[in-house]
GROMACS .gro file of C-alpha atoms in nm:
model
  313
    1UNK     CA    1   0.289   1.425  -0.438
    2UNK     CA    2   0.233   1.357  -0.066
    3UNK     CA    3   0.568   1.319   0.131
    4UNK     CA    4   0.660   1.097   0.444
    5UNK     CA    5   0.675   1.408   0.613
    6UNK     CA    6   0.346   1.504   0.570
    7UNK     CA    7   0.222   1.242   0.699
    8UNK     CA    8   0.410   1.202   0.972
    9UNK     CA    9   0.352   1.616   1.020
   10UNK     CA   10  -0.004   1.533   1.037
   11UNK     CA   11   0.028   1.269   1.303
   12UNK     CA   12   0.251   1.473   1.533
   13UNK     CA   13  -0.058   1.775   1.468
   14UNK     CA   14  -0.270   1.511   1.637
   15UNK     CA   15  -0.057   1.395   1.889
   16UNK     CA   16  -0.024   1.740   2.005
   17UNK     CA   17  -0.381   1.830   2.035
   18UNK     CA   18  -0.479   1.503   2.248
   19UNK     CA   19  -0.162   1.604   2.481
   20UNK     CA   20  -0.308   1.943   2.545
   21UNK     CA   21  -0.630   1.797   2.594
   22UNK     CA   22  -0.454   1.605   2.848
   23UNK     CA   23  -0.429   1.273   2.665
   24UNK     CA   24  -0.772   1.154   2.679
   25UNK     CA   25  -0.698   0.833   2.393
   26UNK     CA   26  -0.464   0.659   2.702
   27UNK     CA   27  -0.752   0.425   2.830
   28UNK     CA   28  -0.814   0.289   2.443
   29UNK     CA   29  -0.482   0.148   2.411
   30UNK     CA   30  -0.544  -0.096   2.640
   31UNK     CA   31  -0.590  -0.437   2.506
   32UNK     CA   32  -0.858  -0.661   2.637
   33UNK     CA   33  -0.750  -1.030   2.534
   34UNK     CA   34  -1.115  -1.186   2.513
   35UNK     CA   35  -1.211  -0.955   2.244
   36UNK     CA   36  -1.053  -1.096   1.939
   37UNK     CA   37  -1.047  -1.451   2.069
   38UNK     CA   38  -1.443  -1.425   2.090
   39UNK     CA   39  -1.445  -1.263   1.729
   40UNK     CA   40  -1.212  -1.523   1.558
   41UNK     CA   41  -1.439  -1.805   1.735
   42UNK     CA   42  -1.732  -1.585   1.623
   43UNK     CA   43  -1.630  -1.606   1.240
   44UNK     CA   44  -1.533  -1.947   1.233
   45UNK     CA   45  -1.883  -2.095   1.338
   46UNK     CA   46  -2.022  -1.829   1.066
   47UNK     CA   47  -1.782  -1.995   0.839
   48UNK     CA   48  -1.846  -2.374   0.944
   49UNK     CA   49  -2.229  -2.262   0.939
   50UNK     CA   50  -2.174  -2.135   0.542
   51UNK     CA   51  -2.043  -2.460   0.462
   52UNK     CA   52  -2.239  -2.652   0.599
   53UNK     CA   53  -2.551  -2.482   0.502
   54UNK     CA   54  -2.415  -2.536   0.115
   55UNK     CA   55  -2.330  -2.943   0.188
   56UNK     CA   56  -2.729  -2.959   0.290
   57UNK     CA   57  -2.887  -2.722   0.059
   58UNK     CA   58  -2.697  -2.639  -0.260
   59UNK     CA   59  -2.945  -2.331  -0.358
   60UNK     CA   60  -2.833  -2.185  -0.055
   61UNK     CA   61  -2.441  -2.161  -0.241
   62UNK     CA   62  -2.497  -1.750  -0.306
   63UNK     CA   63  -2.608  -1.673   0.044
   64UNK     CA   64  -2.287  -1.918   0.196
   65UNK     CA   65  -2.074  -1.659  -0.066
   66UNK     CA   66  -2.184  -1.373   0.046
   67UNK     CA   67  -2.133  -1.459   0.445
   68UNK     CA   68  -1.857  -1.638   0.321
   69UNK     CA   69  -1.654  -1.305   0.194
   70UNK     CA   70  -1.806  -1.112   0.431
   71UNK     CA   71  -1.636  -1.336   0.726
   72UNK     CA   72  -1.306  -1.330   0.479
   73UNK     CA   73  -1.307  -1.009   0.528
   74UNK     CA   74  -1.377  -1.004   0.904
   75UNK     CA   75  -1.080  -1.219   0.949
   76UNK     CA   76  -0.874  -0.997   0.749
   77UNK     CA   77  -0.963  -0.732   0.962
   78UNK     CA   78  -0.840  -0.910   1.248
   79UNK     CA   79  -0.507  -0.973   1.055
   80UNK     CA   80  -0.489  -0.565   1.034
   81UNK     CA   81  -0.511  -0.557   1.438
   82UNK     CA   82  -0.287  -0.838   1.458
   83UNK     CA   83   0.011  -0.648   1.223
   84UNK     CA   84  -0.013  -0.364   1.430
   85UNK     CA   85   0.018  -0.594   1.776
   86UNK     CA   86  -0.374  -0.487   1.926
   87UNK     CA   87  -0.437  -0.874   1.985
   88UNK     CA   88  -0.093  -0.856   2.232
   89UNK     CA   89   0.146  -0.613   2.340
   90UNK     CA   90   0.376  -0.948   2.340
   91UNK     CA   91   0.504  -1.029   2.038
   92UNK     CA   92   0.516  -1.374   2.009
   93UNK     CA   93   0.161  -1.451   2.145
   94UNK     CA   94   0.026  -1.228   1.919
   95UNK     CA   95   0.206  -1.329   1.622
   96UNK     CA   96   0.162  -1.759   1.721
   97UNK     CA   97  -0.190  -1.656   1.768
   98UNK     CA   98  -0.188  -1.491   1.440
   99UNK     CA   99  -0.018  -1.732   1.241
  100UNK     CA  100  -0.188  -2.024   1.368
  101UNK     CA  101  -0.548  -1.947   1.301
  102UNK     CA  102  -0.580  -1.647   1.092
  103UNK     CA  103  -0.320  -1.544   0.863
  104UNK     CA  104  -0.296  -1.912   0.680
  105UNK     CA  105  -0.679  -1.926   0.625
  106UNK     CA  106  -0.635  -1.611   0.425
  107UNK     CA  107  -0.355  -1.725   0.179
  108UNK     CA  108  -0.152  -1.468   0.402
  109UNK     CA  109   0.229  -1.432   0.516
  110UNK     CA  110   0.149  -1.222   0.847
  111UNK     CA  111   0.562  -1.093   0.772
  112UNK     CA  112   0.481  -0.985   0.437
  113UNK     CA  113   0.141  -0.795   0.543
  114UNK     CA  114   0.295  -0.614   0.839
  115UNK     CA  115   0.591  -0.547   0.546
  116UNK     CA  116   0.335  -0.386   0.325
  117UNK     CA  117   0.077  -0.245   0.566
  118UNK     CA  118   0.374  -0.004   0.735
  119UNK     CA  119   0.495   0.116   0.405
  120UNK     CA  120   0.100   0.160   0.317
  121UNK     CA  121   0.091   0.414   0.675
  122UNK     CA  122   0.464   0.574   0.626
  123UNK     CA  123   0.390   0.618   0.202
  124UNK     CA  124   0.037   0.730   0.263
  125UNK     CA  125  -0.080   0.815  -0.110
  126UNK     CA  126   0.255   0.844  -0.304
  127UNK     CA  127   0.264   0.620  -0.608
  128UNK     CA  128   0.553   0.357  -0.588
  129UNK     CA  129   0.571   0.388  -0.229
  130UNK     CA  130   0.232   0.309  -0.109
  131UNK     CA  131   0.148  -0.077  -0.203
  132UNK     CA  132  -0.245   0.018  -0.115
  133UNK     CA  133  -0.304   0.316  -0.334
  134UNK     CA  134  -0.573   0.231  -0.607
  135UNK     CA  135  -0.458   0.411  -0.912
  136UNK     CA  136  -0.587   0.743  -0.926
  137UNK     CA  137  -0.715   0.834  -1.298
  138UNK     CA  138  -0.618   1.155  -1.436
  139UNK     CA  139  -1.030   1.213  -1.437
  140UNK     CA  140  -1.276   1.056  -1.198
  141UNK     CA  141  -1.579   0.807  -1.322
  142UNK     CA  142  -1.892   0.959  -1.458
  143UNK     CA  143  -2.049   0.730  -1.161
  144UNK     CA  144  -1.902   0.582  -0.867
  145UNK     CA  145  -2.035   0.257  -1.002
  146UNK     CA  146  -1.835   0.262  -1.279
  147UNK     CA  147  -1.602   0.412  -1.102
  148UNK     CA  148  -1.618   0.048  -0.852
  149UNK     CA  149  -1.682  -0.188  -1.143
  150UNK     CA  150  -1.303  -0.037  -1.331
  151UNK     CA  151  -1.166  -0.119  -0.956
  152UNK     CA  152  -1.276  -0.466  -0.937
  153UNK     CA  153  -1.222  -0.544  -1.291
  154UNK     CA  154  -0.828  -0.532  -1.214
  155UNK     CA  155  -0.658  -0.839  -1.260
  156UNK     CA  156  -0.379  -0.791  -1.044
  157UNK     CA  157  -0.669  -0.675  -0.762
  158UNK     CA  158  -0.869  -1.014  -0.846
  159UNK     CA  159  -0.574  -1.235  -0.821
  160UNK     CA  160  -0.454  -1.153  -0.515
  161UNK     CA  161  -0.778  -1.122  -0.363
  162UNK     CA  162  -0.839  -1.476  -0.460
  163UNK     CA  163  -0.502  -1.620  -0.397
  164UNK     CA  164  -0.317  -1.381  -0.143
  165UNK     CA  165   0.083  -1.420  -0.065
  166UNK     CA  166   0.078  -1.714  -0.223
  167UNK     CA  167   0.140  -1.564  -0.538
  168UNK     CA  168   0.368  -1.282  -0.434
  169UNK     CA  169   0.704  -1.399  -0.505
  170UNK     CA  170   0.894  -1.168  -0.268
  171UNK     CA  171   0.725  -1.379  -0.003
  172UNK     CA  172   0.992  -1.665   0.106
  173UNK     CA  173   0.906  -2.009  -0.066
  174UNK     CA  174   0.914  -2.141   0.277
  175UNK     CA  175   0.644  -1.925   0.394
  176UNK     CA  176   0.368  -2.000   0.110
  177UNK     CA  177   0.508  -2.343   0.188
  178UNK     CA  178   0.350  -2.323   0.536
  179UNK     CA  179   0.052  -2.174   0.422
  180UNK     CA  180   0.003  -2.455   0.207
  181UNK     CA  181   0.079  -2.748   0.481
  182UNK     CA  182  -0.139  -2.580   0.719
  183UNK     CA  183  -0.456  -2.622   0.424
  184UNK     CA  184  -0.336  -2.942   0.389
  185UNK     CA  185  -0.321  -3.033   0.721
  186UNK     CA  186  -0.700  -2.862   0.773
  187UNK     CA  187  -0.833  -3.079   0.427
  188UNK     CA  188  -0.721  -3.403   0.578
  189UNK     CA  189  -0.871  -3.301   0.924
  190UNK     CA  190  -1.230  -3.229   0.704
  191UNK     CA  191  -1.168  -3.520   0.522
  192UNK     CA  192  -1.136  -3.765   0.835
  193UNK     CA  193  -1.419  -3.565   0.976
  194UNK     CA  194  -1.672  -3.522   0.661
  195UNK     CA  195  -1.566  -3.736   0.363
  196UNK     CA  196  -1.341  -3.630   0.106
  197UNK     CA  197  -1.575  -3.512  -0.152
  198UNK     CA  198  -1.765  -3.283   0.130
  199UNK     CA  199  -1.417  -3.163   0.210
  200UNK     CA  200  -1.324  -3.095  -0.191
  201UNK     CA  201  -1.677  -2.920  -0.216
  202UNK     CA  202  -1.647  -2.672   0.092
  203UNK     CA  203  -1.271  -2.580  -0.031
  204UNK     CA  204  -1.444  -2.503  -0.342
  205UNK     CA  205  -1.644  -2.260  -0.203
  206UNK     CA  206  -1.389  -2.096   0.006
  207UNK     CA  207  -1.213  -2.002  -0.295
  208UNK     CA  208  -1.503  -1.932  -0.510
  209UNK     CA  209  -1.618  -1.688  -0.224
  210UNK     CA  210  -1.259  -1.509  -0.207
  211UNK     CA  211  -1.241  -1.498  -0.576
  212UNK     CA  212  -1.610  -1.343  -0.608
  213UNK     CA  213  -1.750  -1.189  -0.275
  214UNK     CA  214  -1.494  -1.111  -0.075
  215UNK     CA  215  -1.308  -0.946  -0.384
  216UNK     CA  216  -1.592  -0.743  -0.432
  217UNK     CA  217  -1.640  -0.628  -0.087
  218UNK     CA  218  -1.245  -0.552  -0.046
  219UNK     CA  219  -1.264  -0.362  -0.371
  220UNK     CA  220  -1.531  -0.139  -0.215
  221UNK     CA  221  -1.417  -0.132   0.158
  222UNK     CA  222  -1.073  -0.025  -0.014
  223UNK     CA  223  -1.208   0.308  -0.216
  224UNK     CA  224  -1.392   0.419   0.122
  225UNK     CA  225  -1.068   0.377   0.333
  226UNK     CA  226  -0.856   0.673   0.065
  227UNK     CA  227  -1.028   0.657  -0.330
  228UNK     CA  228  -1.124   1.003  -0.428
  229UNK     CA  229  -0.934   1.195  -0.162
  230UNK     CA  230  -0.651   1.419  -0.273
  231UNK     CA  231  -0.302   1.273  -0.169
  232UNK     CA  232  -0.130   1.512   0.049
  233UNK     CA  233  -0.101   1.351   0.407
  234UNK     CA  234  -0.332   1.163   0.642
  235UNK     CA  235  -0.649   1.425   0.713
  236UNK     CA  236  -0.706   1.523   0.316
  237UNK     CA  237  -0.611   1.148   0.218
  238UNK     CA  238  -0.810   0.970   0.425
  239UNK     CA  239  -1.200   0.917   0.584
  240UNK     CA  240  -1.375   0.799   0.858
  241UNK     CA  241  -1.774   0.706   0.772
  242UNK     CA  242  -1.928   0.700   1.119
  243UNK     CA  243  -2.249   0.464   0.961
  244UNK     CA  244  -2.403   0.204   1.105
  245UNK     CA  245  -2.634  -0.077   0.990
  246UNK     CA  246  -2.614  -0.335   0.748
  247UNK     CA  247  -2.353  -0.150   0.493
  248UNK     CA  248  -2.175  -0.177   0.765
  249UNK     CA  249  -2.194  -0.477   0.872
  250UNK     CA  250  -2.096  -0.601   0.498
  251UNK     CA  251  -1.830  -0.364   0.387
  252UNK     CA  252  -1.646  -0.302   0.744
  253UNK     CA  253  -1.710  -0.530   1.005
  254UNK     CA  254  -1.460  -0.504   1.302
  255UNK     CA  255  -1.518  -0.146   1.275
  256UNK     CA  256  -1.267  -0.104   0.992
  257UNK     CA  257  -1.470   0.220   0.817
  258UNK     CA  258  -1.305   0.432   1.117
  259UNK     CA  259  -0.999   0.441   0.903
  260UNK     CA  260  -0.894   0.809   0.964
  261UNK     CA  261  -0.888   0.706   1.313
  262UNK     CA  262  -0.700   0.432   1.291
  263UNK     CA  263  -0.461   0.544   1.055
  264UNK     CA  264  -0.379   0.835   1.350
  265UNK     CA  265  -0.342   0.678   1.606
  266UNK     CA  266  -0.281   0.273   1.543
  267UNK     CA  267  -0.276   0.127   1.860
  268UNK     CA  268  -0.609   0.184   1.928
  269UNK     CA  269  -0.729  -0.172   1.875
  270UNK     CA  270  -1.045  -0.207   1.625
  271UNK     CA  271  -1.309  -0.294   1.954
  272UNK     CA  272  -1.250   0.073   2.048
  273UNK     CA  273  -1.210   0.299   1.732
  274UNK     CA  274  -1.574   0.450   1.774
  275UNK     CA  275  -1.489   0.522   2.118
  276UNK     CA  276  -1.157   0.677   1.993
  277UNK     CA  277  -1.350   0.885   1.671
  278UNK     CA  278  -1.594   1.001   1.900
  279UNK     CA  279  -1.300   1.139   2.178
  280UNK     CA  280  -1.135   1.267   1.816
  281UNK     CA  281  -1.427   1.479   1.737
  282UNK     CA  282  -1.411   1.691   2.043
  283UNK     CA  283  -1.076   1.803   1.931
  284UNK     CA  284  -1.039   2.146   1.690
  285UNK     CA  285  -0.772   2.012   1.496
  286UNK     CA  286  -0.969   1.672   1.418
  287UNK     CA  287  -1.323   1.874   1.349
  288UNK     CA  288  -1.116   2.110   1.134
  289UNK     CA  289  -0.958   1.856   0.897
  290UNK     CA  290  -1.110   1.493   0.938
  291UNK     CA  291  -1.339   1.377   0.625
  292UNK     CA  292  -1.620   1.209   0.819
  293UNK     CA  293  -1.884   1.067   0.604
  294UNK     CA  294  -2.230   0.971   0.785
  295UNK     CA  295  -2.340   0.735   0.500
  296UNK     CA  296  -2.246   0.492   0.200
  297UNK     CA  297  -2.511   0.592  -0.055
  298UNK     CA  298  -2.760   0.826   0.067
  299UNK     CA  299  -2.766   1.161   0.222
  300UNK     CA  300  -2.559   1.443   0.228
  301UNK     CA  301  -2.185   1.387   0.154
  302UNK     CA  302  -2.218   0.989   0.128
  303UNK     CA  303  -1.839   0.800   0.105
  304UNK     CA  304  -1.914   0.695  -0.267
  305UNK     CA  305  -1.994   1.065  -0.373
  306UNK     CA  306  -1.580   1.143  -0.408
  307UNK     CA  307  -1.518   0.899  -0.641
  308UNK     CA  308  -1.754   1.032  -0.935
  309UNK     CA  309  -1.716   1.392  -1.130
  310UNK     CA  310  -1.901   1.640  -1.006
  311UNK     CA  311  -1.818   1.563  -0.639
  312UNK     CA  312  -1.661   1.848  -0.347
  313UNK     CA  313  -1.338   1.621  -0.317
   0.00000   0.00000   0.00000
């Protein structure tokens, strides 16, 4: 059973190594402010697009989905940055920021996730402590798609990828209370602006694309990040996958597959965790321990080969 210790031992291992390499990670820990302002505004028009698209052209409703939840999850990747502070080193703009225009569009209490996502990094692994850790079965899948399809099958995983803090009950009342007068202060905007059914319809969709798409590619983007890893402390209980491409672009957009990265060193905001791998990989320590996988499906060592029998890990 992994141990705060360990994972805090394997942190200071790494800490160490870029000191006597004479700190070469200082330069990514600077923010640059435009970055996640131009992604937000970025994901939005995607979003509006989606919608709109559907209003027009109803056949279009499974592509508007799928960019749908892959933009959900794009935004929730920006909520990651924002827990850990990478939008601003001040507090209070980056938590307004935050709270105004990202965390409410995801059903989301930004409290409650920076709650959870710290005890996810200090419990690394360790069942009861970690509120991220997929359940690890006492024998792996005979495929990782069945191992996949038994992930997203979970009800508890469904539900709160459809519906978020609004249904966790150690959240505040008042909180989810926000969350809901900022939707209804965005439906009677819509409405004013497109009509009430057209503003019924494209809520519809948000939630049928959280409840379907997005849960599907959180599922997934979730067993890359630690499934099929053994629990022991951050290098054997967690990857990087240095891909690129379209898989990609679906399952970790913001650059959220550099997970061993971030989960190292956290203040490297998500714009430079490539940068941050790459200065990583020139380090003995890193090359020694780090699970990099090069692919999702294909090739040598792809992520998705851990989570079937048979597999190295």
């Amino acid at each position: 059973m992994p141990t705060r210790s360990q994972v805090l031992s394997d942190i200071a291992l790494h800490r160490q190594s870029l000191r006597r390499a004479g700190n070469p990670h200082l330069p990514l820990l600077e923010l640059t402010a435009w970055c996640p302002i131009r992604d937000v505004a970025v994901d939005l028009v995607v979003i509006a697009a989606a919608l709109l698209l559907t209003l027009q052209q109803p056949w279009a409703i499974p592509v508007s989905l799928l960019m749908l939840g892959n933009r959900q999850r794009a935004l929730g990747n920006l909520l990651h940055d924002a827990a850990h502070r990478n939008f601003s080193r001040n507090r209070r703009v980056n938590d307004l920021v935050t709270r105004a225009l990202i965390a409410p569009l995801l059903f989301q209490s930004l409290s409650r996730y920076r709650e959870l996502h710290f005890r996810h990094h200090q419990g690394l692994g360790a069942a009861g402590t970690d509120p991220d850790l997929i359940p690890i079965p006492p024998e792996k899948a005979g495929s990782w798609v069945r191992a996949v399809t038994l992930n997203i099958f979970s009800l508890r995983a469904w539900l709160g990828s459809t519906w978020g803090h609004l249904i966790d009950g150690a959240v505040p009342l008042w909180r989810r209370m926000y969350v809901l007068a900022w939707w209804a202060a965005l439906m009677a905007v819509l409405a004013a602006a497109v009509g009430a059914q057209a503003t019924v319809a494209m809520l519809a969709l948000w939630l049928a694309a959280r409840a379907t798409t997005f849960h599907v590619i959180t599922t997934f983007r979730e067993m890359c990040d630690h499934h099929g890893l053994t629990p022991g402390g951050v290098f054997s209980f967690t990857r990087d996958i240095r891909a690129a491409g379209l898989w990609s672009l679906l399952f970790h957009p913001r650059n959220n597959a550099y997970h061993l990265t971030h989960h190292l060193l956290p203040a490297v905001p998500y714009y430079r965790l490539p940068e941050a791998q790459r200065v990583f990989s020139a380090l003995p320590e890193y090359r020694a321990k780090a699970e990099v996988c090069r692919t999702y499906f294909l090739g040598p060592a792809p992520a998705v080969s851990a989570w079937q029998r048979g597999s190295r890990a």
